[in-house]
Short mmCIF file of C-alpha atoms and ligand atoms in Angstrom, two decimals:
data_model
loop_
_atom_site.label_atom_id
_atom_site.label_comp_id
_atom_site.label_asym_id
_atom_site.label_seq_id
_atom_site.Cartn_x
_atom_site.Cartn_y
_atom_site.Cartn_z
CA MET A 1 119.57 94.47 68.86
CA ARG A 2 117.34 93.80 71.81
CA THR A 3 114.59 96.19 72.78
CA LEU A 4 114.94 97.77 76.21
CA LEU A 5 111.91 98.94 78.15
CA GLY A 6 111.54 100.90 81.37
CA SER A 7 109.16 100.20 84.24
CA ILE A 8 108.15 102.46 87.12
CA GLU A 9 106.08 101.08 89.94
CA ALA A 10 105.30 104.27 91.78
CA GLY A 11 104.17 103.43 95.30
CA GLY A 12 103.38 105.50 98.34
CA THR A 13 106.52 104.38 100.17
CA LYS A 14 108.89 103.55 97.33
CA PHE A 15 109.39 103.78 93.59
CA VAL A 16 110.63 100.57 92.00
CA CYS A 17 112.30 101.30 88.67
CA ALA A 18 113.39 98.55 86.34
CA VAL A 19 114.76 97.95 82.88
CA GLY A 20 113.72 94.84 80.99
CA THR A 21 113.44 93.32 77.55
CA ASP A 22 110.46 92.87 75.28
CA ASP A 23 110.50 89.21 76.39
CA LEU A 24 109.53 90.66 79.78
CA GLU A 25 112.79 89.66 81.42
CA ILE A 26 113.90 92.04 84.17
CA LEU A 27 117.56 93.04 83.72
CA GLU A 28 118.06 95.71 86.35
CA ARG A 29 115.98 96.96 89.24
CA VAL A 30 116.40 99.73 91.81
CA SER A 31 114.21 101.29 94.45
CA PHE A 32 113.97 104.89 95.65
CA PRO A 33 112.03 106.23 98.64
CA THR A 34 108.89 108.23 97.82
CA THR A 35 109.64 111.66 99.28
CA THR A 36 108.91 114.75 97.17
CA PRO A 37 108.47 114.77 93.39
CA GLU A 38 111.67 116.84 93.06
CA GLU A 39 113.83 114.38 94.98
CA THR A 40 112.30 111.11 93.88
CA MET A 41 111.91 112.00 90.21
CA ALA A 42 115.51 113.22 89.96
CA LEU A 43 116.65 109.71 91.00
CA VAL A 44 114.20 108.06 88.61
CA ILE A 45 115.33 110.19 85.67
CA ASP A 46 119.05 109.65 86.39
CA PHE A 47 118.47 105.90 86.54
CA PHE A 48 116.72 105.68 83.17
CA LYS A 49 119.16 108.08 81.46
CA GLN A 50 121.74 105.26 81.62
CA TYR A 51 119.79 103.19 79.10
CA ASP A 52 118.70 103.42 75.50
CA LEU A 53 115.03 102.70 76.09
CA GLN A 54 112.23 102.28 73.53
CA ALA A 55 109.29 102.95 75.87
CA ILE A 56 108.42 103.30 79.54
CA GLY A 57 105.46 101.86 81.45
CA ILE A 58 104.27 103.55 84.64
CA GLY A 59 101.95 102.07 87.26
CA SER A 60 101.26 104.77 89.81
CA PHE A 61 99.58 105.16 93.18
CA GLY A 62 96.56 107.37 92.78
CA PRO A 63 93.97 108.43 92.14
CA ILE A 64 95.37 109.41 88.73
CA ASP A 65 94.00 110.96 85.53
CA ILE A 66 93.90 108.26 82.83
CA HIS A 67 91.90 110.08 80.14
CA GLU A 68 94.12 110.95 77.21
CA ASP A 69 91.91 113.85 76.15
CA SER A 70 91.91 115.44 79.60
CA PRO A 71 94.08 118.52 80.23
CA THR A 72 95.39 116.81 83.36
CA TYR A 73 96.09 113.43 81.70
CA GLY A 74 99.11 111.81 83.35
CA HIS A 75 98.69 113.66 86.63
CA ILE A 76 98.38 112.15 90.08
CA THR A 77 95.19 113.85 91.32
CA SER A 78 93.65 113.83 94.80
CA THR A 79 96.19 111.73 96.69
CA PRO A 80 96.46 112.21 100.46
CA LYS A 81 100.24 112.48 99.84
CA LEU A 82 100.26 116.27 99.69
CA ALA A 83 103.57 116.77 97.85
CA TRP A 84 102.24 114.67 94.96
CA GLN A 85 98.79 116.23 94.63
CA GLU A 86 98.11 117.37 91.05
CA TYR A 87 101.62 116.26 90.06
CA ASP A 88 102.19 116.01 86.30
CA PHE A 89 104.00 112.67 86.31
CA VAL A 90 103.81 111.81 82.60
CA GLY A 91 104.58 115.43 81.65
CA GLU A 92 107.77 115.36 83.71
CA MET A 93 108.84 112.06 82.13
CA LYS A 94 108.08 113.42 78.65
CA ARG A 95 110.28 116.45 79.35
CA HIS A 96 113.24 114.10 79.87
CA PHE A 97 112.45 111.18 77.57
CA ASP A 98 111.18 111.45 74.02
CA LEU A 99 109.52 108.03 74.24
CA PRO A 100 106.08 106.44 74.25
CA ILE A 101 104.86 106.25 77.84
CA ALA A 102 102.18 103.89 79.14
CA TRP A 103 100.31 105.24 82.15
CA THR A 104 97.98 103.40 84.49
CA THR A 105 97.39 102.65 88.17
CA ASP A 106 99.81 100.51 90.19
CA VAL A 107 97.15 97.83 90.58
CA ASN A 108 96.19 97.82 86.91
CA ALA A 109 99.87 97.30 86.08
CA ALA A 110 100.09 94.38 88.51
CA ALA A 111 96.87 92.92 87.09
CA TYR A 112 98.37 93.20 83.60
CA GLY A 113 101.57 91.46 84.71
CA GLU A 114 99.61 88.48 85.97
CA TYR A 115 97.41 88.60 82.87
CA VAL A 116 100.31 88.32 80.42
CA LYS A 117 102.74 86.16 82.38
CA GLY A 118 101.14 84.89 85.61
CA HIS A 119 97.88 83.30 86.68
CA GLY A 120 95.90 85.16 84.04
CA LYS A 121 98.02 83.91 81.14
CA GLY A 122 95.87 82.27 78.49
CA LEU A 123 92.66 83.56 80.11
CA SER A 124 90.57 86.48 78.92
CA SER A 125 89.88 88.05 82.32
CA CYS A 126 91.37 88.51 85.76
CA VAL A 127 91.08 90.72 88.81
CA TYR A 128 94.10 91.59 90.94
CA TYR A 129 93.90 92.96 94.50
CA THR A 130 96.79 94.21 96.55
CA ILE A 131 96.41 94.15 100.32
CA GLY A 132 99.34 96.05 101.71
CA THR A 133 99.74 99.59 103.04
CA GLY A 134 96.54 100.29 101.14
CA VAL A 135 94.07 98.18 99.23
CA GLY A 136 93.48 98.53 95.51
CA ALA A 137 92.46 96.43 92.56
CA GLY A 138 92.63 96.26 88.79
CA ALA A 139 90.27 94.32 86.54
CA ILE A 140 90.97 93.14 82.99
CA GLN A 141 88.48 91.93 80.42
CA ASN A 142 89.66 90.79 76.98
CA GLY A 143 92.99 92.57 77.39
CA HIS A 144 91.46 95.89 78.46
CA PHE A 145 91.26 97.50 81.86
CA ILE A 146 87.76 97.97 83.14
CA GLU A 147 87.35 101.73 83.53
CA GLY A 148 84.86 104.49 82.87
CA PHE A 149 84.88 108.15 83.91
CA SER A 150 87.99 107.08 85.85
CA HIS A 151 89.69 103.91 87.07
CA PRO A 152 87.83 101.77 89.62
CA GLU A 153 88.61 102.23 93.33
CA MET A 154 87.72 98.77 94.55
CA GLY A 155 89.89 99.15 97.65
CA HIS A 156 87.33 101.45 99.25
CA THR A 157 84.14 99.43 98.88
CA THR A 158 81.97 98.60 101.91
CA LEU A 159 81.91 95.39 103.92
CA ARG A 160 79.50 93.49 106.11
CA ARG A 161 81.05 93.80 109.58
CA HIS A 162 82.20 90.70 111.47
CA SER A 163 80.17 90.36 114.68
CA ASP A 164 83.36 90.23 116.84
CA ASP A 165 84.92 93.31 115.24
CA LEU A 166 84.44 96.68 116.94
CA PHE A 167 87.31 98.47 115.14
CA GLU A 168 86.25 101.87 113.80
CA GLY A 169 88.44 101.53 110.69
CA SER A 170 91.47 103.49 109.56
CA CYS A 171 90.56 105.00 106.17
CA PRO A 172 90.85 108.80 106.37
CA PHE A 173 87.97 109.13 103.89
CA HIS A 174 85.55 106.39 104.91
CA GLY A 175 86.62 104.85 108.23
CA ASP A 176 85.51 101.24 107.94
CA CYS A 177 85.74 100.69 104.17
CA LEU A 178 87.65 97.65 102.86
CA GLU A 179 91.04 99.39 103.06
CA GLY A 180 90.18 100.85 106.46
CA MET A 181 89.46 97.36 107.81
CA VAL A 182 91.97 95.00 106.16
CA ALA A 183 95.11 96.91 105.04
CA GLY A 184 98.36 96.50 106.99
CA PRO A 185 97.97 99.75 108.98
CA ALA A 186 94.43 98.71 110.00
CA ILE A 187 95.78 95.41 111.33
CA GLU A 188 98.44 97.20 113.35
CA LYS A 189 96.05 99.85 114.69
CA ARG A 190 93.54 97.23 115.78
CA THR A 191 95.87 94.63 117.30
CA GLY A 192 98.87 96.78 118.25
CA ILE A 193 101.05 94.33 116.29
CA LYS A 194 102.31 94.57 112.70
CA GLY A 195 100.76 91.95 110.40
CA GLN A 196 104.10 90.25 109.81
CA ASP A 197 104.55 89.74 113.57
CA LEU A 198 101.03 88.54 114.31
CA GLU A 199 100.86 84.81 115.21
CA GLU A 200 99.20 82.56 112.68
CA THR A 201 96.90 81.40 115.49
CA HIS A 202 95.75 84.94 116.36
CA PRO A 203 91.92 85.09 116.14
CA PHE A 204 92.17 88.27 114.08
CA TRP A 205 93.12 86.31 110.96
CA GLU A 206 89.64 84.76 110.91
CA ILE A 207 88.18 88.27 110.77
CA GLU A 208 90.64 89.31 108.05
CA ALA A 209 89.72 86.23 106.01
CA TYR A 210 86.02 86.94 106.52
CA TYR A 211 86.51 90.36 104.92
CA ILE A 212 88.78 89.24 102.09
CA ALA A 213 86.29 86.47 101.28
CA GLN A 214 83.61 89.16 100.89
CA VAL A 215 85.90 90.91 98.43
CA ALA A 216 86.27 87.72 96.40
CA TYR A 217 82.52 87.12 96.63
CA ASN A 218 81.53 90.60 95.44
CA THR A 219 84.14 90.46 92.69
CA THR A 220 82.77 87.12 91.53
CA LEU A 221 79.21 88.37 91.37
CA MET A 222 80.10 91.66 89.67
CA PHE A 223 82.69 90.59 87.09
CA SER A 224 82.71 86.81 86.98
CA PRO A 225 86.45 86.87 86.28
CA GLU A 226 88.32 83.64 85.48
CA VAL A 227 90.75 84.21 88.33
CA ILE A 228 91.07 86.49 91.38
CA ILE A 229 94.62 87.19 92.52
CA PHE A 230 95.43 88.57 95.98
CA GLY A 231 98.87 90.14 96.34
CA GLY A 232 100.48 92.63 98.73
CA GLY A 233 102.35 92.22 102.01
CA VAL A 234 99.39 91.00 104.06
CA MET A 235 98.83 88.06 101.70
CA LYS A 236 102.34 86.80 102.51
CA GLN A 237 100.52 85.01 105.34
CA ASP A 238 100.40 81.58 103.72
CA HIS A 239 97.50 80.38 105.84
CA MET A 240 95.22 83.20 104.68
CA LEU A 241 94.41 81.89 101.23
CA GLU A 242 92.79 78.70 102.51
CA LYS A 243 90.85 80.63 105.16
CA VAL A 244 89.60 83.01 102.46
CA ARG A 245 88.54 80.13 100.21
CA GLN A 246 86.58 78.52 103.05
CA GLU A 247 84.75 81.73 103.94
CA PHE A 248 84.12 82.38 100.25
CA GLU A 249 82.48 79.00 99.86
CA LYS A 250 80.15 79.77 102.78
CA LEU A 251 79.20 83.13 101.27
CA VAL A 252 78.53 81.77 97.79
CA ASN A 253 76.50 78.93 99.29
CA GLY A 254 76.28 77.11 95.97
CA TYR A 255 74.73 80.05 94.14
CA VAL A 256 77.35 80.29 91.38
CA LYS A 257 79.68 77.59 90.11
CA THR A 258 83.15 79.10 90.05
CA PRO A 259 86.33 77.46 88.73
CA PRO A 260 87.98 75.19 91.38
CA LEU A 261 88.90 77.46 94.30
CA LYS A 262 92.56 76.43 94.32
CA GLU A 263 92.84 77.90 90.82
CA TYR A 264 90.30 80.68 91.28
CA ILE A 265 91.45 82.43 94.48
CA VAL A 266 95.24 82.62 94.36
CA THR A 267 98.31 84.68 95.24
CA PRO A 268 100.47 86.12 92.41
CA ALA A 269 102.34 83.61 90.22
CA LEU A 270 104.92 86.35 89.67
CA VAL A 271 105.36 86.70 93.48
CA ASP A 272 106.85 90.20 93.86
CA ASP A 273 107.07 91.05 90.16
CA PRO A 274 103.54 91.48 88.78
CA GLY A 275 103.78 95.29 88.81
CA THR A 276 107.16 95.44 87.11
CA ILE A 277 106.27 92.79 84.51
CA GLY A 278 102.97 94.59 83.90
CA CYS A 279 104.68 97.95 83.32
CA LEU A 280 107.15 96.34 80.90
CA ALA A 281 104.28 94.67 79.03
CA LEU A 282 102.35 97.95 78.83
CA ALA A 283 105.47 99.73 77.58
CA LYS A 284 105.88 97.03 74.93
CA GLU A 285 102.29 97.55 73.78
CA LYS A 286 103.16 101.20 73.12
CA ILE A 287 105.78 100.35 70.47
CA ARG A 288 103.80 97.68 68.63
P1 ADP B 301 103.16 98.56 99.88
O1 ADP B 301 101.69 98.39 100.02
O2 ADP B 301 103.68 99.75 100.65
O3 ADP B 301 103.64 98.52 98.48
P2 ADP B 301 103.36 95.90 101.03
O4 ADP B 301 102.46 95.30 100.02
O5 ADP B 301 104.56 95.10 101.47
O6 ADP B 301 103.90 97.31 100.58
O7 ADP B 301 102.48 96.21 102.31
C1 ADP B 301 103.01 96.67 103.51
C2 ADP B 301 102.00 96.36 104.61
O8 ADP B 301 101.81 94.95 104.71
C3 ADP B 301 102.48 96.81 105.99
O9 ADP B 301 101.38 97.38 106.69
C4 ADP B 301 102.96 95.54 106.66
O10 ADP B 301 102.77 95.56 108.06
C5 ADP B 301 102.11 94.47 106.01
N1 ADP B 301 102.85 93.22 105.86
C6 ADP B 301 104.05 93.05 105.26
N2 ADP B 301 104.45 91.78 105.32
C7 ADP B 301 103.48 91.10 105.97
C8 ADP B 301 103.30 89.73 106.36
N3 ADP B 301 104.21 88.80 106.09
N4 ADP B 301 102.16 89.44 106.99
C9 ADP B 301 101.22 90.35 107.27
N5 ADP B 301 101.34 91.65 106.95
C10 ADP B 301 102.45 92.03 106.32
ZN1 ZN B 302 88.24 104.24 102.15
#
């Protein structure tokens, strides 16, 4: 009999729920809008009740409590999404499913997906950034997430400002942090145009690449990962990757010898699936 696993990619706008096998094949996938915990979780629970699952992996928007010995383990903590503040996500799932549950951030899950089945496969380290509605990242070293008192929050680090950029930034906490300068809503607020509708020739993309290259540069110097993967809606701009690589090369200025940039700075091999594959893989780890 094949082993069925559940995956929840809990995002700020939608929850993507999937059922897959322990070969990490996705069999079924649905998506529910993120409204209130009552509404959204009722749909999630009904969906999974249809299957005889062995484990569930959750990658959630955050910040979240990841410490198993903490009284609020499994909770979403200080999110700006008020309805979900201090929400006991894992506790609610445990009330409905007597199963092992893997719990991590959305970006850690995506990093893990690429690590086991994408550009990180066969390597011992990778860092995954998403640049979408928000910015976040997960880092893996020897199969483990890099974390300490909590999970990293690499989406809110600081940047050196581009000399042509006067935008004040859109992060409600920090203004012009990384997320406040490069995420989709920052692009729209600054240019008045959604990223997907902004011409490839628009001068803003040079500024965006200048910032994302700094992210790759800082990541390189701090973690020296074997690959840096940039996912999320904004990176659907095919021309961005090459711009980022060029700016990165200028920043590094020969100081460190990285792997060839075409293999080092990449978009996800799993395209839109790194989070789902990662959650399935983390669920599978729970039943080993
Ligand atoms: P989420 O972060 O909500 O999971 P996405 O990663 O798709 O979802 O990010 C959505 C953001 O990315 C929006 O702000 C949107 O304007 C922007 N975006 C989506 N597609 C593109 C595109 N092709 N080019 C540039 N920006 C895009
Ligand atoms: Zn911020």
